[in-house]
Amino acid sequence: MIAVSACLMGIPCRYNGLSAQCSQLIESLGNLPVIPFCPEVMGGLTIPRLPAEILHGDGNTVLNGEACVYDAQANDVTAQFIKGAESAVRYLNRQAVKVVVLKERSPSCGVNWIYDGTFTGTLREGCGVTTALIKLHHIQFYTESKQDDISSWLINMEGEV
Ligand code: SF4
């Protein structure tokens, strides 16, 4: 089973009430069974909601208690992000998900890049909170921003998901 950040599948669950539909990804996945999931909604945040960014860290340091997630009005939403990550990983394990495709640059789902906490559109290297927990649980993951990696994996795993 494959799980995908819900916004990539066209579900309007982003902070601004929109999706981030990735047609190339949807086309690549074809008729494979896919579970969409949104950690921020699973953590109790609403649609729409204020944008949020990790300040002075990334998902790893949030899980370690060394960094926090703030929304654009400086409200601390770290607890909701951690709850969302934990709920998402529990759900992925229950559903026997083997592979996850995650939305790059999200404070939850980002894989290689996130925004730097200044709400100025500045990126920094690092992963989101849910991605950090997915790594700890050794679940295989990809990002929609590296379609070649997804295509290679799909070719290699044909018939096994
Ligand atoms: Fe998309 Fe993940 Fe953000 Fe939900 S938490 S809107 S699935 S990037």
Short mmCIF file of N, CA and C and ligand atoms in Angstrom, two decimals:
data_model
loop_
_atom_site.label_atom_id
_atom_site.label_comp_id
_atom_site.label_asym_id
_atom_site.label_seq_id
_atom_site.Cartn_x
_atom_site.Cartn_y
_atom_site.Cartn_z
N MET A 1 0.85 -1.21 0.00
CA MET A 1 0.00 0.00 0.00
C MET A 1 0.88 1.26 0.00
N ILE A 2 0.43 2.26 -0.73
CA ILE A 2 1.16 3.53 -0.82
C ILE A 2 0.32 4.62 -0.15
N ALA A 3 0.93 5.45 0.65
CA ALA A 3 0.24 6.61 1.21
C ALA A 3 0.86 7.88 0.62
N VAL A 4 0.03 8.87 0.42
CA VAL A 4 0.47 10.12 -0.22
C VAL A 4 -0.07 11.31 0.56
N SER A 5 0.73 12.33 0.74
CA SER A 5 0.24 13.58 1.32
C SER A 5 -1.04 13.97 0.57
N ALA A 6 -2.12 14.13 1.32
CA ALA A 6 -3.44 14.28 0.70
C ALA A 6 -3.51 15.45 -0.28
N CYS A 7 -2.81 16.53 0.05
CA CYS A 7 -2.90 17.71 -0.82
C CYS A 7 -2.34 17.41 -2.21
N LEU A 8 -1.37 16.49 -2.31
CA LEU A 8 -0.81 16.14 -3.62
C LEU A 8 -1.83 15.40 -4.48
N MET A 9 -2.77 14.73 -3.80
CA MET A 9 -3.79 13.96 -4.54
C MET A 9 -4.98 14.84 -4.93
N GLY A 10 -4.88 16.14 -4.65
CA GLY A 10 -5.95 17.05 -5.05
C GLY A 10 -6.95 17.36 -3.95
N ILE A 11 -6.68 16.89 -2.74
CA ILE A 11 -7.58 17.17 -1.62
C ILE A 11 -7.23 18.55 -1.05
N PRO A 12 -8.21 19.45 -0.93
CA PRO A 12 -7.91 20.83 -0.52
C PRO A 12 -7.72 20.97 0.99
N CYS A 13 -6.63 20.41 1.51
CA CYS A 13 -6.40 20.39 2.96
C CYS A 13 -5.23 21.28 3.37
N ARG A 14 -4.69 22.07 2.46
CA ARG A 14 -3.56 22.94 2.83
C ARG A 14 -4.05 24.07 3.73
N TYR A 15 -3.13 24.79 4.32
CA TYR A 15 -3.49 25.86 5.26
C TYR A 15 -4.44 26.87 4.64
N ASN A 16 -4.27 27.09 3.33
CA ASN A 16 -5.08 28.10 2.64
C ASN A 16 -6.36 27.53 2.03
N GLY A 17 -6.67 26.30 2.35
CA GLY A 17 -7.90 25.69 1.84
C GLY A 17 -7.78 25.19 0.42
N LEU A 18 -6.57 25.15 -0.10
CA LEU A 18 -6.34 24.68 -1.47
C LEU A 18 -5.59 23.34 -1.44
N SER A 19 -5.52 22.71 -2.59
CA SER A 19 -4.70 21.50 -2.71
C SER A 19 -3.36 21.88 -3.33
N ALA A 20 -2.51 20.89 -3.47
CA ALA A 20 -1.25 21.07 -4.21
C ALA A 20 -1.19 19.92 -5.22
N GLN A 21 -2.29 19.73 -5.92
CA GLN A 21 -2.42 18.56 -6.80
C GLN A 21 -1.21 18.40 -7.71
N CYS A 22 -0.69 17.18 -7.73
CA CYS A 22 0.48 16.88 -8.56
C CYS A 22 0.04 15.87 -9.62
N SER A 23 -0.32 16.40 -10.77
CA SER A 23 -0.87 15.55 -11.82
C SER A 23 0.13 14.50 -12.28
N GLN A 24 1.41 14.88 -12.30
CA GLN A 24 2.44 13.93 -12.75
C GLN A 24 2.51 12.73 -11.80
N LEU A 25 2.42 13.02 -10.50
CA LEU A 25 2.44 11.94 -9.51
C LEU A 25 1.20 11.06 -9.65
N ILE A 26 0.03 11.69 -9.76
CA ILE A 26 -1.22 10.93 -9.88
C ILE A 26 -1.16 10.02 -11.10
N GLU A 27 -0.61 10.56 -12.18
CA GLU A 27 -0.49 9.77 -13.41
C GLU A 27 0.48 8.61 -13.20
N SER A 28 1.59 8.86 -12.53
CA SER A 28 2.58 7.81 -12.28
C SER A 28 1.99 6.68 -11.45
N LEU A 29 1.18 7.04 -10.46
CA LEU A 29 0.62 6.02 -9.57
C LEU A 29 -0.46 5.20 -10.25
N GLY A 30 -1.06 5.75 -11.29
CA GLY A 30 -2.04 5.00 -12.09
C GLY A 30 -3.15 4.41 -11.24
N ASN A 31 -3.35 3.10 -11.36
CA ASN A 31 -4.43 2.44 -10.62
C ASN A 31 -3.98 1.79 -9.32
N LEU A 32 -2.76 2.09 -8.89
CA LEU A 32 -2.29 1.50 -7.63
C LEU A 32 -3.15 2.01 -6.47
N PRO A 33 -3.38 1.16 -5.47
CA PRO A 33 -4.15 1.61 -4.31
C PRO A 33 -3.36 2.65 -3.51
N VAL A 34 -3.98 3.79 -3.25
CA VAL A 34 -3.31 4.90 -2.58
C VAL A 34 -4.17 5.39 -1.41
N ILE A 35 -3.52 5.62 -0.28
CA ILE A 35 -4.21 6.21 0.87
C ILE A 35 -3.74 7.65 1.03
N PRO A 36 -4.65 8.62 0.89
CA PRO A 36 -4.24 10.00 1.16
C PRO A 36 -4.31 10.27 2.67
N PHE A 37 -3.37 11.06 3.17
CA PHE A 37 -3.42 11.40 4.59
C PHE A 37 -2.86 12.81 4.79
N CYS A 38 -3.38 13.51 5.80
CA CYS A 38 -2.93 14.88 6.07
C CYS A 38 -2.60 14.99 7.57
N PRO A 39 -1.34 14.97 7.92
CA PRO A 39 -0.96 15.01 9.34
C PRO A 39 -1.49 16.24 10.09
N GLU A 40 -1.51 17.39 9.44
CA GLU A 40 -1.93 18.59 10.16
C GLU A 40 -3.41 18.51 10.54
N VAL A 41 -4.22 17.97 9.65
CA VAL A 41 -5.63 17.77 9.99
C VAL A 41 -5.75 16.68 11.06
N MET A 42 -4.95 15.63 10.94
CA MET A 42 -4.98 14.55 11.94
C MET A 42 -4.55 15.07 13.31
N GLY A 43 -3.78 16.14 13.33
CA GLY A 43 -3.35 16.74 14.60
C GLY A 43 -4.35 17.72 15.16
N GLY A 44 -5.48 17.89 14.48
CA GLY A 44 -6.55 18.74 15.01
C GLY A 44 -6.59 20.14 14.44
N LEU A 45 -5.73 20.45 13.48
CA LEU A 45 -5.77 21.79 12.88
C LEU A 45 -6.89 21.87 11.84
N THR A 46 -7.36 23.08 11.64
CA THR A 46 -8.52 23.28 10.78
C THR A 46 -8.11 23.58 9.34
N ILE A 47 -9.08 23.52 8.45
CA ILE A 47 -8.93 23.99 7.06
C ILE A 47 -9.96 25.10 6.86
N PRO A 48 -9.58 26.33 6.55
CA PRO A 48 -8.18 26.78 6.45
C PRO A 48 -7.59 27.00 7.84
N ARG A 49 -6.30 27.30 7.87
CA ARG A 49 -5.58 27.59 9.11
C ARG A 49 -4.45 28.57 8.77
N LEU A 50 -3.86 29.14 9.78
CA LEU A 50 -2.71 30.02 9.50
C LEU A 50 -1.53 29.18 9.03
N PRO A 51 -0.71 29.71 8.14
CA PRO A 51 0.50 28.97 7.77
C PRO A 51 1.40 28.83 9.00
N ALA A 52 2.17 27.76 9.02
CA ALA A 52 3.07 27.52 10.16
C ALA A 52 4.45 27.15 9.64
N GLU A 53 5.47 27.49 10.44
CA GLU A 53 6.85 27.16 10.08
C GLU A 53 7.62 26.76 11.34
N ILE A 54 8.65 25.96 11.14
CA ILE A 54 9.51 25.54 12.24
C ILE A 54 10.58 26.61 12.43
N LEU A 55 10.74 27.07 13.67
CA LEU A 55 11.74 28.12 13.94
C LEU A 55 13.01 27.50 14.52
N HIS A 56 14.15 27.85 13.97
CA HIS A 56 15.47 27.39 14.46
C HIS A 56 15.59 25.87 14.50
N GLY A 57 15.11 25.20 13.50
CA GLY A 57 15.28 23.75 13.49
C GLY A 57 14.49 23.10 12.38
N ASP A 58 14.32 21.80 12.50
CA ASP A 58 13.50 21.07 11.54
C ASP A 58 12.71 20.01 12.30
N GLY A 59 12.12 19.08 11.55
CA GLY A 59 11.28 18.07 12.20
C GLY A 59 12.02 17.26 13.24
N ASN A 60 13.29 16.99 12.97
CA ASN A 60 14.08 16.20 13.94
C ASN A 60 14.22 16.93 15.27
N THR A 61 14.54 18.21 15.19
CA THR A 61 14.75 18.94 16.44
C THR A 61 13.42 19.25 17.14
N VAL A 62 12.33 19.33 16.36
CA VAL A 62 11.01 19.47 17.01
C VAL A 62 10.72 18.21 17.83
N LEU A 63 10.97 17.04 17.25
CA LEU A 63 10.71 15.79 17.98
C LEU A 63 11.61 15.66 19.21
N ASN A 64 12.81 16.23 19.12
CA ASN A 64 13.74 16.18 20.26
C ASN A 64 13.41 17.23 21.32
N GLY A 65 12.44 18.09 21.05
CA GLY A 65 12.11 19.15 22.00
C GLY A 65 13.03 20.35 21.91
N GLU A 66 13.83 20.44 20.84
CA GLU A 66 14.79 21.54 20.72
C GLU A 66 14.32 22.67 19.81
N ALA A 67 13.17 22.49 19.14
CA ALA A 67 12.62 23.54 18.27
C ALA A 67 11.11 23.47 18.34
N CYS A 68 10.47 24.55 17.93
CA CYS A 68 9.00 24.62 17.99
C CYS A 68 8.44 25.04 16.63
N VAL A 69 7.14 24.80 16.46
CA VAL A 69 6.42 25.22 15.26
C VAL A 69 5.49 26.36 15.65
N TYR A 70 5.57 27.45 14.89
CA TYR A 70 4.72 28.61 15.16
C TYR A 70 3.89 28.94 13.94
N ASP A 71 2.66 29.41 14.18
CA ASP A 71 1.90 29.90 13.04
C ASP A 71 2.24 31.37 12.79
N ALA A 72 1.63 31.94 11.77
CA ALA A 72 2.01 33.28 11.32
C ALA A 72 1.61 34.37 12.30
N GLN A 73 0.84 34.00 13.35
CA GLN A 73 0.55 34.97 14.41
C GLN A 73 1.32 34.63 15.69
N ALA A 74 2.37 33.84 15.54
CA ALA A 74 3.28 33.49 16.64
C ALA A 74 2.64 32.59 17.70
N ASN A 75 1.55 31.91 17.34
CA ASN A 75 0.99 30.91 18.25
C ASN A 75 1.82 29.63 18.13
N ASP A 76 2.13 29.03 19.27
CA ASP A 76 2.91 27.79 19.28
C ASP A 76 1.97 26.62 18.94
N VAL A 77 2.20 26.00 17.80
CA VAL A 77 1.35 24.87 17.36
C VAL A 77 2.17 23.57 17.34
N THR A 78 3.24 23.55 18.11
CA THR A 78 4.10 22.36 18.14
C THR A 78 3.31 21.11 18.55
N ALA A 79 2.47 21.25 19.55
CA ALA A 79 1.74 20.07 20.05
C ALA A 79 0.86 19.47 18.97
N GLN A 80 0.19 20.33 18.19
CA GLN A 80 -0.66 19.82 17.11
C GLN A 80 0.17 19.13 16.04
N PHE A 81 1.34 19.67 15.75
CA PHE A 81 2.19 19.05 14.72
C PHE A 81 2.73 17.69 15.17
N ILE A 82 3.09 17.60 16.46
CA ILE A 82 3.58 16.31 16.96
C ILE A 82 2.43 15.30 17.03
N LYS A 83 1.26 15.78 17.48
CA LYS A 83 0.10 14.88 17.53
C LYS A 83 -0.22 14.37 16.12
N GLY A 84 -0.17 15.28 15.15
CA GLY A 84 -0.46 14.89 13.76
C GLY A 84 0.54 13.87 13.24
N ALA A 85 1.82 14.07 13.57
CA ALA A 85 2.85 13.12 13.13
C ALA A 85 2.62 11.76 13.76
N GLU A 86 2.32 11.75 15.05
CA GLU A 86 2.11 10.47 15.74
C GLU A 86 0.86 9.77 15.20
N SER A 87 -0.21 10.53 14.99
CA SER A 87 -1.45 9.93 14.45
C SER A 87 -1.19 9.38 13.06
N ALA A 88 -0.45 10.14 12.25
CA ALA A 88 -0.19 9.71 10.87
C ALA A 88 0.62 8.42 10.86
N VAL A 89 1.66 8.34 11.66
CA VAL A 89 2.51 7.14 11.65
C VAL A 89 1.74 5.94 12.20
N ARG A 90 0.92 6.15 13.22
CA ARG A 90 0.07 5.04 13.71
C ARG A 90 -0.81 4.54 12.58
N TYR A 91 -1.42 5.48 11.86
CA TYR A 91 -2.32 5.14 10.76
C TYR A 91 -1.57 4.40 9.65
N LEU A 92 -0.39 4.88 9.30
CA LEU A 92 0.40 4.21 8.24
C LEU A 92 0.76 2.79 8.65
N ASN A 93 1.12 2.62 9.90
CA ASN A 93 1.47 1.27 10.37
C ASN A 93 0.25 0.35 10.39
N ARG A 94 -0.89 0.89 10.84
CA ARG A 94 -2.13 0.08 10.86
C ARG A 94 -2.51 -0.37 9.47
N GLN A 95 -2.30 0.51 8.49
CA GLN A 95 -2.70 0.22 7.11
C GLN A 95 -1.60 -0.55 6.36
N ALA A 96 -0.55 -0.92 7.06
CA ALA A 96 0.56 -1.68 6.45
C ALA A 96 1.11 -0.95 5.21
N VAL A 97 1.26 0.35 5.35
CA VAL A 97 1.80 1.15 4.24
C VAL A 97 3.30 0.87 4.10
N LYS A 98 3.73 0.62 2.88
CA LYS A 98 5.15 0.30 2.63
C LYS A 98 5.93 1.54 2.20
N VAL A 99 5.23 2.45 1.50
CA VAL A 99 5.91 3.59 0.90
C VAL A 99 5.03 4.83 1.02
N VAL A 100 5.65 5.96 1.30
CA VAL A 100 4.92 7.21 1.43
C VAL A 100 5.52 8.23 0.45
N VAL A 101 4.65 9.01 -0.18
CA VAL A 101 5.11 10.14 -1.00
C VAL A 101 4.68 11.42 -0.29
N LEU A 102 5.65 12.27 -0.02
CA LEU A 102 5.41 13.43 0.85
C LEU A 102 5.62 14.75 0.12
N LYS A 103 4.85 15.74 0.54
CA LYS A 103 4.87 17.07 -0.10
C LYS A 103 6.10 17.86 0.39
N GLU A 104 6.96 18.17 -0.55
CA GLU A 104 8.18 18.92 -0.22
C GLU A 104 7.84 20.33 0.32
N ARG A 105 8.66 20.83 1.22
CA ARG A 105 8.63 22.18 1.79
C ARG A 105 7.56 22.39 2.88
N SER A 106 6.79 21.36 3.19
CA SER A 106 5.79 21.50 4.25
C SER A 106 6.44 21.31 5.63
N PRO A 107 5.98 22.06 6.65
CA PRO A 107 6.54 21.85 8.00
C PRO A 107 6.17 20.48 8.57
N SER A 108 5.21 19.81 7.97
CA SER A 108 4.90 18.43 8.38
C SER A 108 5.53 17.43 7.42
N CYS A 109 5.28 17.61 6.13
CA CYS A 109 5.60 16.58 5.13
C CYS A 109 6.88 16.85 4.36
N GLY A 110 7.54 17.97 4.56
CA GLY A 110 8.75 18.29 3.80
C GLY A 110 9.80 17.19 3.97
N VAL A 111 10.54 16.92 2.90
CA VAL A 111 11.55 15.85 2.92
C VAL A 111 12.96 16.42 2.97
N ASN A 112 13.27 17.32 2.05
CA ASN A 112 14.62 17.89 2.00
C ASN A 112 14.65 19.38 2.35
N TRP A 113 13.50 20.02 2.21
CA TRP A 113 13.44 21.48 2.38
C TRP A 113 12.20 21.87 3.18
N ILE A 114 12.39 22.86 4.03
CA ILE A 114 11.27 23.47 4.73
C ILE A 114 11.52 24.99 4.75
N TYR A 115 10.50 25.76 5.12
CA TYR A 115 10.71 27.20 5.29
C TYR A 115 11.36 27.45 6.65
N ASP A 116 12.06 28.58 6.75
CA ASP A 116 12.99 28.75 7.87
C ASP A 116 12.40 29.39 9.13
N GLY A 117 11.09 29.59 9.15
CA GLY A 117 10.48 30.12 10.37
C GLY A 117 10.32 31.62 10.38
N THR A 118 10.77 32.29 9.31
CA THR A 118 10.67 33.76 9.27
C THR A 118 9.47 34.24 8.46
N PHE A 119 8.76 33.33 7.83
CA PHE A 119 7.60 33.67 6.98
C PHE A 119 7.97 34.68 5.89
N THR A 120 9.18 34.51 5.38
CA THR A 120 9.65 35.38 4.29
C THR A 120 9.84 34.59 3.00
N GLY A 121 9.40 33.34 3.00
CA GLY A 121 9.57 32.51 1.81
C GLY A 121 10.97 31.95 1.67
N THR A 122 11.75 32.01 2.76
CA THR A 122 13.13 31.52 2.72
C THR A 122 13.19 30.04 3.09
N LEU A 123 13.82 29.26 2.22
CA LEU A 123 13.93 27.82 2.49
C LEU A 123 15.22 27.51 3.24
N ARG A 124 15.19 26.43 4.00
CA ARG A 124 16.40 25.89 4.61
C ARG A 124 16.35 24.38 4.45
N GLU A 125 17.51 23.74 4.52
CA GLU A 125 17.51 22.28 4.42
C GLU A 125 16.90 21.70 5.69
N GLY A 126 16.15 20.63 5.52
CA GLY A 126 15.57 19.98 6.69
C GLY A 126 14.25 19.34 6.32
N CYS A 127 13.76 18.51 7.21
CA CYS A 127 12.48 17.81 6.94
C CYS A 127 11.41 18.31 7.89
N GLY A 128 10.17 17.95 7.57
CA GLY A 128 9.04 18.30 8.42
C GLY A 128 8.91 17.33 9.59
N VAL A 129 7.97 17.64 10.47
CA VAL A 129 7.82 16.87 11.72
C VAL A 129 7.36 15.43 11.42
N THR A 130 6.38 15.29 10.55
CA THR A 130 5.88 13.93 10.23
C THR A 130 6.96 13.13 9.51
N THR A 131 7.66 13.77 8.61
CA THR A 131 8.73 13.06 7.89
C THR A 131 9.79 12.56 8.87
N ALA A 132 10.13 13.39 9.85
CA ALA A 132 11.14 12.97 10.84
C ALA A 132 10.67 11.72 11.57
N LEU A 133 9.38 11.65 11.91
CA LEU A 133 8.88 10.48 12.63
C LEU A 133 8.79 9.27 11.69
N ILE A 134 8.44 9.51 10.44
CA ILE A 134 8.42 8.42 9.45
C ILE A 134 9.81 7.82 9.30
N LYS A 135 10.83 8.66 9.32
CA LYS A 135 12.21 8.15 9.24
C LYS A 135 12.53 7.26 10.43
N LEU A 136 12.11 7.70 11.62
CA LEU A 136 12.40 6.91 12.82
C LEU A 136 11.72 5.55 12.77
N HIS A 137 10.60 5.47 12.06
CA HIS A 137 9.86 4.20 11.95
C HIS A 137 10.29 3.40 10.73
N HIS A 138 11.32 3.89 10.04
CA HIS A 138 11.90 3.14 8.91
C HIS A 138 10.88 2.84 7.82
N ILE A 139 9.96 3.75 7.61
CA ILE A 139 9.03 3.63 6.48
C ILE A 139 9.68 4.31 5.28
N GLN A 140 9.66 3.64 4.13
CA GLN A 140 10.30 4.19 2.93
C GLN A 140 9.51 5.41 2.45
N PHE A 141 10.22 6.45 2.03
CA PHE A 141 9.49 7.64 1.60
C PHE A 141 10.17 8.31 0.41
N TYR A 142 9.36 9.04 -0.34
CA TYR A 142 9.81 9.82 -1.50
C TYR A 142 9.13 11.18 -1.41
N THR A 143 9.59 12.09 -2.26
CA THR A 143 8.90 13.38 -2.38
C THR A 143 8.49 13.61 -3.82
N GLU A 144 7.38 14.31 -3.97
CA GLU A 144 6.86 14.57 -5.33
C GLU A 144 7.84 15.42 -6.13
N SER A 145 8.78 16.08 -5.45
CA SER A 145 9.72 16.95 -6.17
C SER A 145 10.82 16.14 -6.85
N LYS A 146 10.88 14.85 -6.57
CA LYS A 146 11.88 13.99 -7.25
C LYS A 146 11.14 12.85 -7.95
N GLN A 147 10.48 13.21 -9.04
CA GLN A 147 9.64 12.24 -9.76
C GLN A 147 10.47 11.09 -10.31
N ASP A 148 11.73 11.35 -10.66
CA ASP A 148 12.56 10.27 -11.23
C ASP A 148 12.74 9.15 -10.21
N ASP A 149 12.92 9.53 -8.94
CA ASP A 149 13.09 8.51 -7.90
C ASP A 149 11.81 7.67 -7.78
N ILE A 150 10.66 8.34 -7.85
CA ILE A 150 9.38 7.62 -7.73
C ILE A 150 9.21 6.68 -8.92
N SER A 151 9.53 7.16 -10.11
CA SER A 151 9.39 6.33 -11.31
C SER A 151 10.29 5.11 -11.22
N SER A 152 11.52 5.29 -10.77
CA SER A 152 12.45 4.15 -10.65
C SER A 152 11.90 3.14 -9.65
N TRP A 153 11.42 3.65 -8.52
CA TRP A 153 10.88 2.74 -7.51
C TRP A 153 9.68 1.97 -8.07
N LEU A 154 8.79 2.67 -8.77
CA LEU A 154 7.59 2.00 -9.32
C LEU A 154 7.99 0.91 -10.29
N ILE A 155 8.98 1.17 -11.10
CA ILE A 155 9.42 0.15 -12.08
C ILE A 155 9.99 -1.06 -11.33
N ASN A 156 10.82 -0.80 -10.31
CA ASN A 156 11.45 -1.90 -9.58
C ASN A 156 10.45 -2.72 -8.77
N MET A 157 9.40 -2.03 -8.27
CA MET A 157 8.47 -2.69 -7.37
C MET A 157 7.20 -3.18 -8.05
N GLU A 158 7.16 -3.14 -9.34
CA GLU A 158 5.93 -3.48 -10.08
C GLU A 158 5.36 -4.79 -9.56
N GLY A 159 4.09 -4.76 -9.18
CA GLY A 159 3.40 -5.98 -8.73
C GLY A 159 3.56 -6.28 -7.26
N GLU A 160 4.35 -5.47 -6.53
CA GLU A 160 4.59 -5.80 -5.13
C GLU A 160 3.90 -4.86 -4.15
N VAL A 161 3.20 -3.83 -4.64
CA VAL A 161 2.57 -2.90 -3.69
C VAL A 161 1.08 -3.08 -3.65
FE1 SF4 B 1 -0.37 18.48 2.52
FE2 SF4 B 1 1.05 17.40 4.47
FE3 SF4 B 1 0.38 19.96 4.60
FE4 SF4 B 1 -1.50 18.11 4.91
S1 SF4 B 1 0.23 18.45 6.26
S2 SF4 B 1 -1.64 19.94 3.64
S3 SF4 B 1 -0.78 16.52 3.51
S4 SF4 B 1 1.70 19.00 3.08
#
